[in-house]
């Protein structure tokens, strides 16, 4: 596949080149024969010939490669794109090193090969993936971070043993290549630092590395370098998130200030509305602390506090929580569907905050003053069907189809990051439910959700 502008560019280049070659030839034919048709054919022949060569040459290359002398020697280069894609799909550094080595082996078929990766703590480069190495050699194959190979690798160029001289500046490098048993070494950079080396021994049959081999290795290495930078950036980002999570957990710990909320809310001298407000603050603080702990410990998303959730009790709690905010915004909030003869299976905190909090906040944000929001629910067979409806402007058709995708936002984009509805969807699906929307522009929006309902038997 090719961009249409690029295809047009190539076509114009071929035409200009063809006509530049064809004009002198056409003039010569015209002078010798006096035939306009012959001159015209001479003019277009180079253009047609060039296009023909471009289209037919792959077939001829394949035919020549079948000859015994060439058979199998250049198959790797034809698979370069597949090898690059395979490396790009690596999910971690170990897989990346293994796939990089597999790709290089498919390209040039070396007797031995390995990938050296920088170890931050040891200040050295150790084998992360290898082939054709005996276990003892693999253990001892390493280089220090101040070695001649690292110094040369900072130039970002492929290092070939045959091209390394034996002057005073290159003696150490030549000895190091000999120790590694490498005839070609490709450095891979991360933020101007040599982070890894792809090291390859002699080719099977001791053939020399040719220009095709080197071009393939260079292309594979540059593609692998992009993947390496993506992996390392992601790892750093995750580490920073975990560090922040540890810091943010401190107020929820044994010596943290939030632990005092429970004692304060029990003070009988406080007015009832203040105690209720403190209770809601305490519930939110416990939810935040519990889920920050999951981030730090790496626990499952829905492991804690999963049980039977009373939707009636949750609706009453949400009505008390949101009524003042809706009154302040001039929007009427109507709550119904207090189903108390059973509940849904799930985690109460996630259903309340990721589903209903998101739906109510979105409805309030998109409903004008004087409008109405309705939250309700009913049981249909073995399913609880809930909804949040608003009288706002509705959802545009082009947004409705991707509304539950991460990053999708509409209106004035005053939400956080377009993740609210996505998190509501994934949370419900983890409990065996689903969420969907029905809306027409100018007629408001109705968000429905369903969860398996478990009836109370007592």
Coordinates of N, CA and C in Angstrom, one line a residue, residues 275-431:
X275 N -22.8 14.7 60.4 CA -22.4 13.3 60.6 C -22.6 12.5 59.3
X276 N -23.7 12.7 58.6 CA -23.9 12.0 57.3 C -22.9 12.4 56.3
X277 N -22.6 13.7 56.2 CA -21.6 14.2 55.3 C -20.2 13.6 55.6
X278 N -19.9 13.6 56.9 CA -18.6 12.9 57.3 C -18.6 11.5 56.9
X279 N -19.7 10.8 57.0 CA -19.8 9.4 56.6 C -19.5 9.2 55.2
X280 N -20.1 10.1 54.3 CA -19.8 10.0 52.9 C -18.3 10.3 52.6
X281 N -17.7 11.2 53.3 CA -16.3 11.5 53.1 C -15.5 10.3 53.5
X282 N -15.9 9.7 54.6 CA -15.1 8.5 55.0 C -15.2 7.4 54.0
X283 N -16.4 7.2 53.5 CA -16.6 6.1 52.5 C -15.8 6.4 51.2
X284 N -15.7 7.6 50.8 CA -14.9 8.0 49.6 C -13.4 7.8 49.9
X285 N -13.0 8.2 51.1 CA -11.6 8.0 51.5 C -11.2 6.5 51.5
X286 N -12.1 5.7 52.1 CA -11.8 4.3 52.2 C -11.7 3.7 50.8
X287 N -12.6 4.1 49.8 CA -12.5 3.6 48.5 C -11.2 4.0 47.8
X288 N -10.8 5.2 48.0 CA -9.5 5.7 47.4 C -8.4 4.9 48.0
X289 N -8.3 4.8 49.3 CA -7.2 4.0 49.9 C -7.2 2.6 49.5
X290 N -8.3 1.9 49.4 CA -8.4 0.5 49.1 C -7.9 0.3 47.6
X291 N -8.2 1.2 46.7 CA -7.8 1.0 45.3 C -6.4 1.5 45.1
X292 N -5.9 2.4 45.8 CA -4.5 2.8 45.8 C -3.7 1.6 46.2
X293 N -4.1 0.9 47.2 CA -3.4 -0.3 47.7 C -3.3 -1.3 46.6
X294 N -4.4 -1.5 45.8 CA -4.4 -2.4 44.7 C -3.3 -2.1 43.7
X295 N -3.2 -0.7 43.4 CA -2.1 -0.3 42.5 C -0.8 -0.7 43.0
X296 N -0.5 -0.5 44.3 CA 0.8 -0.7 44.8 C 1.1 -2.2 44.9
X297 N 0.1 -3.0 45.3 CA 0.3 -4.4 45.5 C 0.1 -5.2 44.3
X298 N -0.5 -4.6 43.2 CA -0.8 -5.4 42.0 C -1.9 -6.4 42.1
X299 N -2.8 -6.1 43.0 CA -3.9 -7.1 43.2 C -4.9 -7.0 42.1
X300 N -5.8 -8.0 42.0 CA -6.8 -8.0 41.0 C -7.8 -6.9 41.1
X301 N -8.4 -6.5 40.0 CA -9.2 -5.3 39.9 C -10.4 -5.4 40.8
X302 N -11.1 -6.6 40.9 CA -12.3 -6.7 41.6 C -12.2 -7.8 42.7
X303 N -11.1 -7.9 43.3 CA -10.9 -8.9 44.3 C -11.5 -8.6 45.6
X304 N -11.4 -7.3 46.0 CA -11.8 -6.9 47.4 C -13.3 -6.6 47.5
X305 N -13.9 -7.1 48.6 CA -15.3 -6.7 49.0 C -16.3 -7.1 48.0
X306 N -16.1 -8.1 47.2 CA -17.1 -8.5 46.2 C -18.1 -9.3 47.0
X307 N -19.4 -9.0 46.7 CA -20.5 -9.7 47.3 C -21.8 -9.3 46.7
X308 N -22.9 -9.4 47.5 CA -24.3 -9.1 47.0 C -24.5 -7.6 47.4
X309 N -24.8 -6.8 46.4 CA -25.0 -5.4 46.5 C -26.5 -5.0 46.4
X310 N -27.0 -4.3 47.4 CA -28.4 -3.9 47.4 C -28.4 -2.6 46.6
X311 N -29.1 -2.7 45.4 CA -29.2 -1.5 44.6 C -30.2 -0.4 45.2
X312 N -31.2 -0.9 46.0 CA -32.0 0.0 46.7 C -31.3 0.9 47.6
X313 N -30.4 0.3 48.5 CA -29.7 1.0 49.5 C -28.7 2.0 48.7
X314 N -28.1 1.5 47.6 CA -27.2 2.4 46.9 C -27.9 3.6 46.3
X315 N -29.1 3.4 45.7 CA -29.9 4.5 45.1 C -30.2 5.5 46.2
X316 N -30.6 5.1 47.4 CA -31.0 6.0 48.5 C -29.7 6.8 48.9
X317 N -28.6 6.1 49.0 CA -27.4 6.8 49.4 C -27.0 7.9 48.3
X318 N -27.1 7.5 47.0 CA -26.7 8.4 46.0 C -27.7 9.6 45.9
X319 N -29.0 9.4 46.2 CA -29.9 10.5 46.2 C -29.5 11.5 47.2
X320 N -29.2 11.0 48.4 CA -28.7 12.0 49.5 C -27.4 12.7 49.1
X321 N -26.6 12.0 48.4 CA -25.3 12.5 48.1 C -25.4 13.6 47.0
X322 N -26.3 13.4 46.0 CA -26.3 14.3 44.8 C -27.4 15.3 44.9
X323 N -28.4 15.2 45.8 CA -29.5 16.1 45.8 C -29.1 17.6 46.0
X324 N -28.1 17.9 46.9 CA -27.7 19.3 47.1 C -27.0 19.8 45.8
X325 N -26.2 19.0 45.2 CA -25.5 19.4 44.0 C -26.5 19.7 42.8
X326 N -27.5 18.9 42.7 CA -28.5 19.1 41.6 C -29.3 20.4 41.9
X327 N -29.7 20.6 43.2 CA -30.5 21.8 43.5 C -29.7 23.0 43.2
X328 N -28.4 23.0 43.6 CA -27.5 24.1 43.3 C -27.4 24.4 41.8
X329 N -27.5 23.4 40.9 CA -27.3 23.5 39.5 C -28.7 23.8 38.8
X330 N -29.8 23.8 39.6 CA -31.1 24.1 39.0 C -31.6 22.9 38.2
X331 N -31.2 21.7 38.5 CA -31.6 20.5 37.8 C -32.4 19.6 38.7
X332 N -33.6 19.1 38.3 CA -34.4 18.3 39.1 C -33.8 16.8 39.0
X333 N -33.7 16.2 40.2 CA -33.2 14.8 40.3 C -34.4 13.9 40.8
X334 N -34.8 12.9 40.0 CA -35.8 12.0 40.4 C -35.2 10.6 40.5
X335 N -35.4 10.0 41.7 CA -34.8 8.7 41.9 C -35.9 7.7 42.3
X336 N -35.9 6.5 41.6 CA -36.9 5.5 41.9 C -36.3 4.1 41.7
X337 N -37.1 3.1 41.8 CA -36.5 1.7 41.6 C -35.8 1.2 42.9
X338 N -36.3 1.4 44.1 CA -35.7 0.9 45.3 C -36.0 -0.6 45.4
X339 N -35.2 -1.4 44.8 CA -35.4 -2.8 44.8 C -34.7 -3.4 46.0
X340 N -35.4 -3.9 47.0 CA -34.8 -4.4 48.2 C -34.9 -5.9 48.5
X341 N -35.5 -6.6 47.5 CA -35.7 -8.0 47.8 C -34.6 -8.9 47.2
X342 N -33.4 -8.3 47.1 CA -32.3 -9.0 46.6 C -31.2 -8.0 46.2
X343 N -30.2 -8.5 45.4 CA -29.2 -7.6 45.0 C -28.4 -8.1 43.8
X344 N -27.4 -7.4 43.4 CA -26.5 -7.8 42.3 C -25.2 -8.2 42.8
X345 N -24.5 -9.1 42.1 CA -23.2 -9.6 42.6 C -22.1 -8.6 42.0
X346 N -21.3 -8.1 42.9 CA -20.2 -7.3 42.4 C -19.6 -6.6 43.6
X347 N -18.8 -5.6 43.4 CA -18.2 -4.8 44.4 C -18.9 -3.5 44.5
X348 N -19.4 -3.2 45.7 CA -20.3 -2.0 45.9 C -19.6 -0.7 45.5
X349 N -18.3 -0.6 45.9 CA -17.6 0.7 45.7 C -17.4 0.9 44.2
X350 N -17.1 -0.1 43.4 CA -16.9 0.1 42.0 C -18.2 0.3 41.3
X351 N -19.2 -0.4 41.6 CA -20.5 -0.1 40.9 C -21.0 1.3 41.2
X352 N -20.8 1.7 42.4 CA -21.3 3.1 42.8 C -20.5 4.2 42.1
X353 N -19.1 4.0 42.2 CA -18.3 5.1 41.8 C -17.9 5.1 40.3
X354 N -17.7 3.9 39.8 CA -17.3 3.8 38.3 C -18.6 3.8 37.4
X355 N -19.7 3.4 37.9 CA -20.9 3.3 37.1 C -21.8 4.5 37.4
X356 N -22.4 4.5 38.5 CA -23.5 5.5 38.8 C -22.9 6.9 39.0
X357 N -21.8 7.0 39.7 CA -21.2 8.3 39.8 C -20.9 8.9 38.5
X358 N -20.3 8.1 37.6 CA -20.0 8.6 36.3 C -21.3 9.0 35.5
X359 N -22.3 8.2 35.5 CA -23.5 8.4 34.8 C -24.2 9.7 35.3
X360 N -24.3 9.8 36.7 CA -25.0 11.0 37.2 C -24.2 12.3 37.0
X361 N -22.9 12.2 37.1 CA -22.1 13.4 36.8 C -22.2 13.9 35.4
X362 N -22.1 12.9 34.5 CA -22.3 13.2 33.0 C -23.7 13.8 32.8
X363 N -24.7 13.2 33.4 CA -26.1 13.7 33.1 C -26.2 15.1 33.6
X364 N -25.7 15.4 34.8 CA -25.7 16.8 35.4 C -25.0 17.8 34.5
X365 N -23.8 17.3 34.0 CA -23.0 18.2 33.2 C -23.6 18.6 31.9
X366 N -24.4 17.7 31.3 CA -25.0 17.9 30.0 C -26.5 18.3 30.1
X367 N -27.0 18.6 31.3 CA -28.4 19.0 31.4 C -28.5 20.4 31.8
X368 N -29.2 21.3 31.0 CA -29.2 22.7 31.3 C -30.1 23.0 32.6
X369 N -29.9 24.1 33.1 CA -30.8 24.6 34.3 C -32.2 24.5 33.9
X370 N -33.0 23.9 34.8 CA -34.4 23.7 34.6 C -34.7 22.4 34.0
X371 N -33.7 21.6 33.7 CA -33.9 20.2 33.1 C -34.1 19.2 34.2
X372 N -34.1 17.9 33.8 CA -34.5 16.8 34.7 C -33.5 15.6 34.4
X373 N -33.1 15.0 35.5 CA -32.4 13.7 35.4 C -33.1 12.7 36.3
X374 N -33.3 11.5 35.7 CA -34.0 10.4 36.4 C -33.1 9.2 36.5
X375 N -33.0 8.7 37.7 CA -32.3 7.5 38.0 C -33.3 6.4 38.5
X376 N -33.3 5.3 37.9 CA -34.2 4.3 38.3 C -33.8 2.9 38.0
X377 N -34.6 1.9 38.3 CA -34.3 0.5 38.0 C -35.4 -0.4 38.3
X378 N -35.4 -1.6 37.8 CA -36.4 -2.6 38.0 C -35.8 -4.0 37.8
X379 N -36.4 -5.0 38.3 CA -36.0 -6.4 38.1 C -36.8 -7.0 37.0
X380 N -36.1 -7.6 36.0 CA -36.7 -8.3 34.9 C -36.2 -9.7 34.9
X381 N -37.0 -10.7 35.5 CA -36.5 -12.1 35.5 C -35.3 -12.2 36.5
X382 N -34.2 -12.6 35.9 CA -33.0 -12.7 36.7 C -32.0 -11.6 36.5
X383 N -32.5 -10.5 36.0 CA -31.6 -9.3 35.6 C -32.1 -8.1 36.3
X384 N -31.2 -7.3 36.8 CA -31.5 -5.9 37.3 C -31.3 -5.0 36.2
X385 N -32.3 -4.2 35.7 CA -32.1 -3.2 34.7 C -32.2 -1.8 35.3
X386 N -31.1 -1.1 35.2 CA -31.0 0.3 35.7 C -30.8 1.3 34.6
X387 N -31.1 2.6 35.0 CA -30.9 3.6 34.0 C -30.7 5.0 34.6
X388 N -30.1 5.8 33.9 CA -29.9 7.3 34.2 C -30.3 8.0 32.9
X389 N -31.3 8.8 33.0 CA -31.8 9.5 31.8 C -31.7 11.0 32.1
X390 N -31.4 11.8 31.0 CA -31.4 13.3 31.2 C -32.1 13.9 30.1
X391 N -32.4 15.2 30.2 CA -33.1 16.0 29.2 C -32.2 17.0 28.5
X392 N -31.0 16.6 28.4 CA -30.0 17.5 27.7 C -30.1 17.5 26.2
X393 N -29.0 17.8 25.6 CA -29.0 18.0 24.1 C -28.9 16.7 23.4
X394 N -28.6 15.6 24.1 CA -28.5 14.3 23.4 C -27.0 14.1 22.9
X395 N -26.8 13.0 22.2 CA -25.5 12.6 21.8 C -25.4 12.6 20.3
X396 N -24.4 13.2 19.7 CA -24.3 13.2 18.2 C -24.1 11.8 17.7
X397 N -24.6 11.4 16.6 CA -24.6 10.1 16.0 C -23.1 9.6 15.9
X398 N -22.2 10.5 15.4 CA -20.8 10.1 15.2 C -20.1 9.8 16.5
X399 N -20.6 10.3 17.6 CA -19.9 10.0 18.9 C -20.5 8.8 19.6
X400 N -21.8 8.5 19.3 CA -22.5 7.5 20.0 C -21.9 6.1 19.8
X401 N -21.4 5.8 18.6 CA -20.8 4.5 18.4 C -19.5 4.2 19.1
X402 N -18.8 5.3 19.5 CA -17.5 5.1 20.2 C -17.5 5.7 21.6
X403 N -18.7 5.9 22.2 CA -18.8 6.6 23.4 C -18.2 5.9 24.6
X404 N -18.1 4.5 24.5 CA -17.5 3.7 25.6 C -16.1 3.4 25.3
X405 N -15.5 4.0 24.3 CA -14.0 3.7 24.1 C -13.2 4.7 24.9
X406 N -12.0 4.3 25.3 CA -11.2 5.2 26.1 C -10.8 6.5 25.3
X407 N -11.0 7.6 26.0 CA -10.6 8.9 25.3 C -11.8 9.6 24.6
X408 N -12.9 8.9 24.5 CA -14.1 9.5 23.8 C -14.7 10.6 24.7
X409 N -14.9 11.8 24.1 CA -15.5 12.9 24.8 C -16.4 13.7 23.9
X410 N -17.4 14.3 24.4 CA -18.2 15.1 23.6 C -18.5 16.5 24.3
X411 N -19.3 17.3 23.7 CA -19.6 18.6 24.3 C -18.4 19.5 24.4
X412 N -18.3 20.1 25.7 CA -17.2 21.1 25.9 C -16.0 20.4 26.4
X413 N -15.9 19.1 26.4 CA -14.8 18.3 26.9 C -14.3 18.7 28.3
X414 N -15.3 18.9 29.2 CA -15.0 19.4 30.5 C -14.8 18.2 31.4
X415 N -14.9 17.0 30.9 CA -14.6 15.8 31.8 C -13.1 15.7 32.0
X416 N -12.8 14.6 32.7 CA -11.4 14.4 33.1 C -10.5 14.0 31.9
X417 N -10.8 12.8 31.3 CA -9.9 12.2 30.3 C -10.7 11.3 29.3
X418 N -12.0 11.4 29.3 CA -12.8 10.5 28.5 C -12.7 9.1 28.9
X419 N -12.5 8.8 30.2 CA -12.3 7.4 30.7 C -13.5 7.0 31.5
X420 N -14.4 7.9 31.9 CA -15.5 7.5 32.8 C -16.4 6.4 32.2
X421 N -16.9 6.6 31.0 CA -17.8 5.6 30.5 C -17.1 4.3 30.1
X422 N -15.8 4.4 29.7 CA -15.0 3.2 29.5 C -14.8 2.4 30.7
X423 N -14.5 3.1 31.9 CA -14.3 2.4 33.1 C -15.7 1.8 33.6
X424 N -16.8 2.5 33.3 CA -18.1 1.9 33.7 C -18.4 0.6 32.9
X425 N -18.0 0.7 31.6 CA -18.3 -0.5 30.8 C -17.4 -1.7 31.2
X426 N -16.1 -1.5 31.5 CA -15.2 -2.6 31.8 C -15.6 -3.1 33.2
X427 N -16.0 -2.2 34.1 CA -16.4 -2.7 35.5 C -17.6 -3.6 35.4
X428 N -18.6 -3.2 34.7 CA -19.9 -4.0 34.5 C -19.6 -5.3 33.9
X429 N -18.8 -5.3 32.8 CA -18.4 -6.6 32.1 C -17.7 -7.5 33.1
X430 N -16.9 -7.0 34.0 CA -16.2 -7.9 34.9 C -17.2 -8.6 35.9
X431 N -18.4 -8.0 36.1 CA -19.4 -8.6 36.9 C -20.5 -9.3 36.2

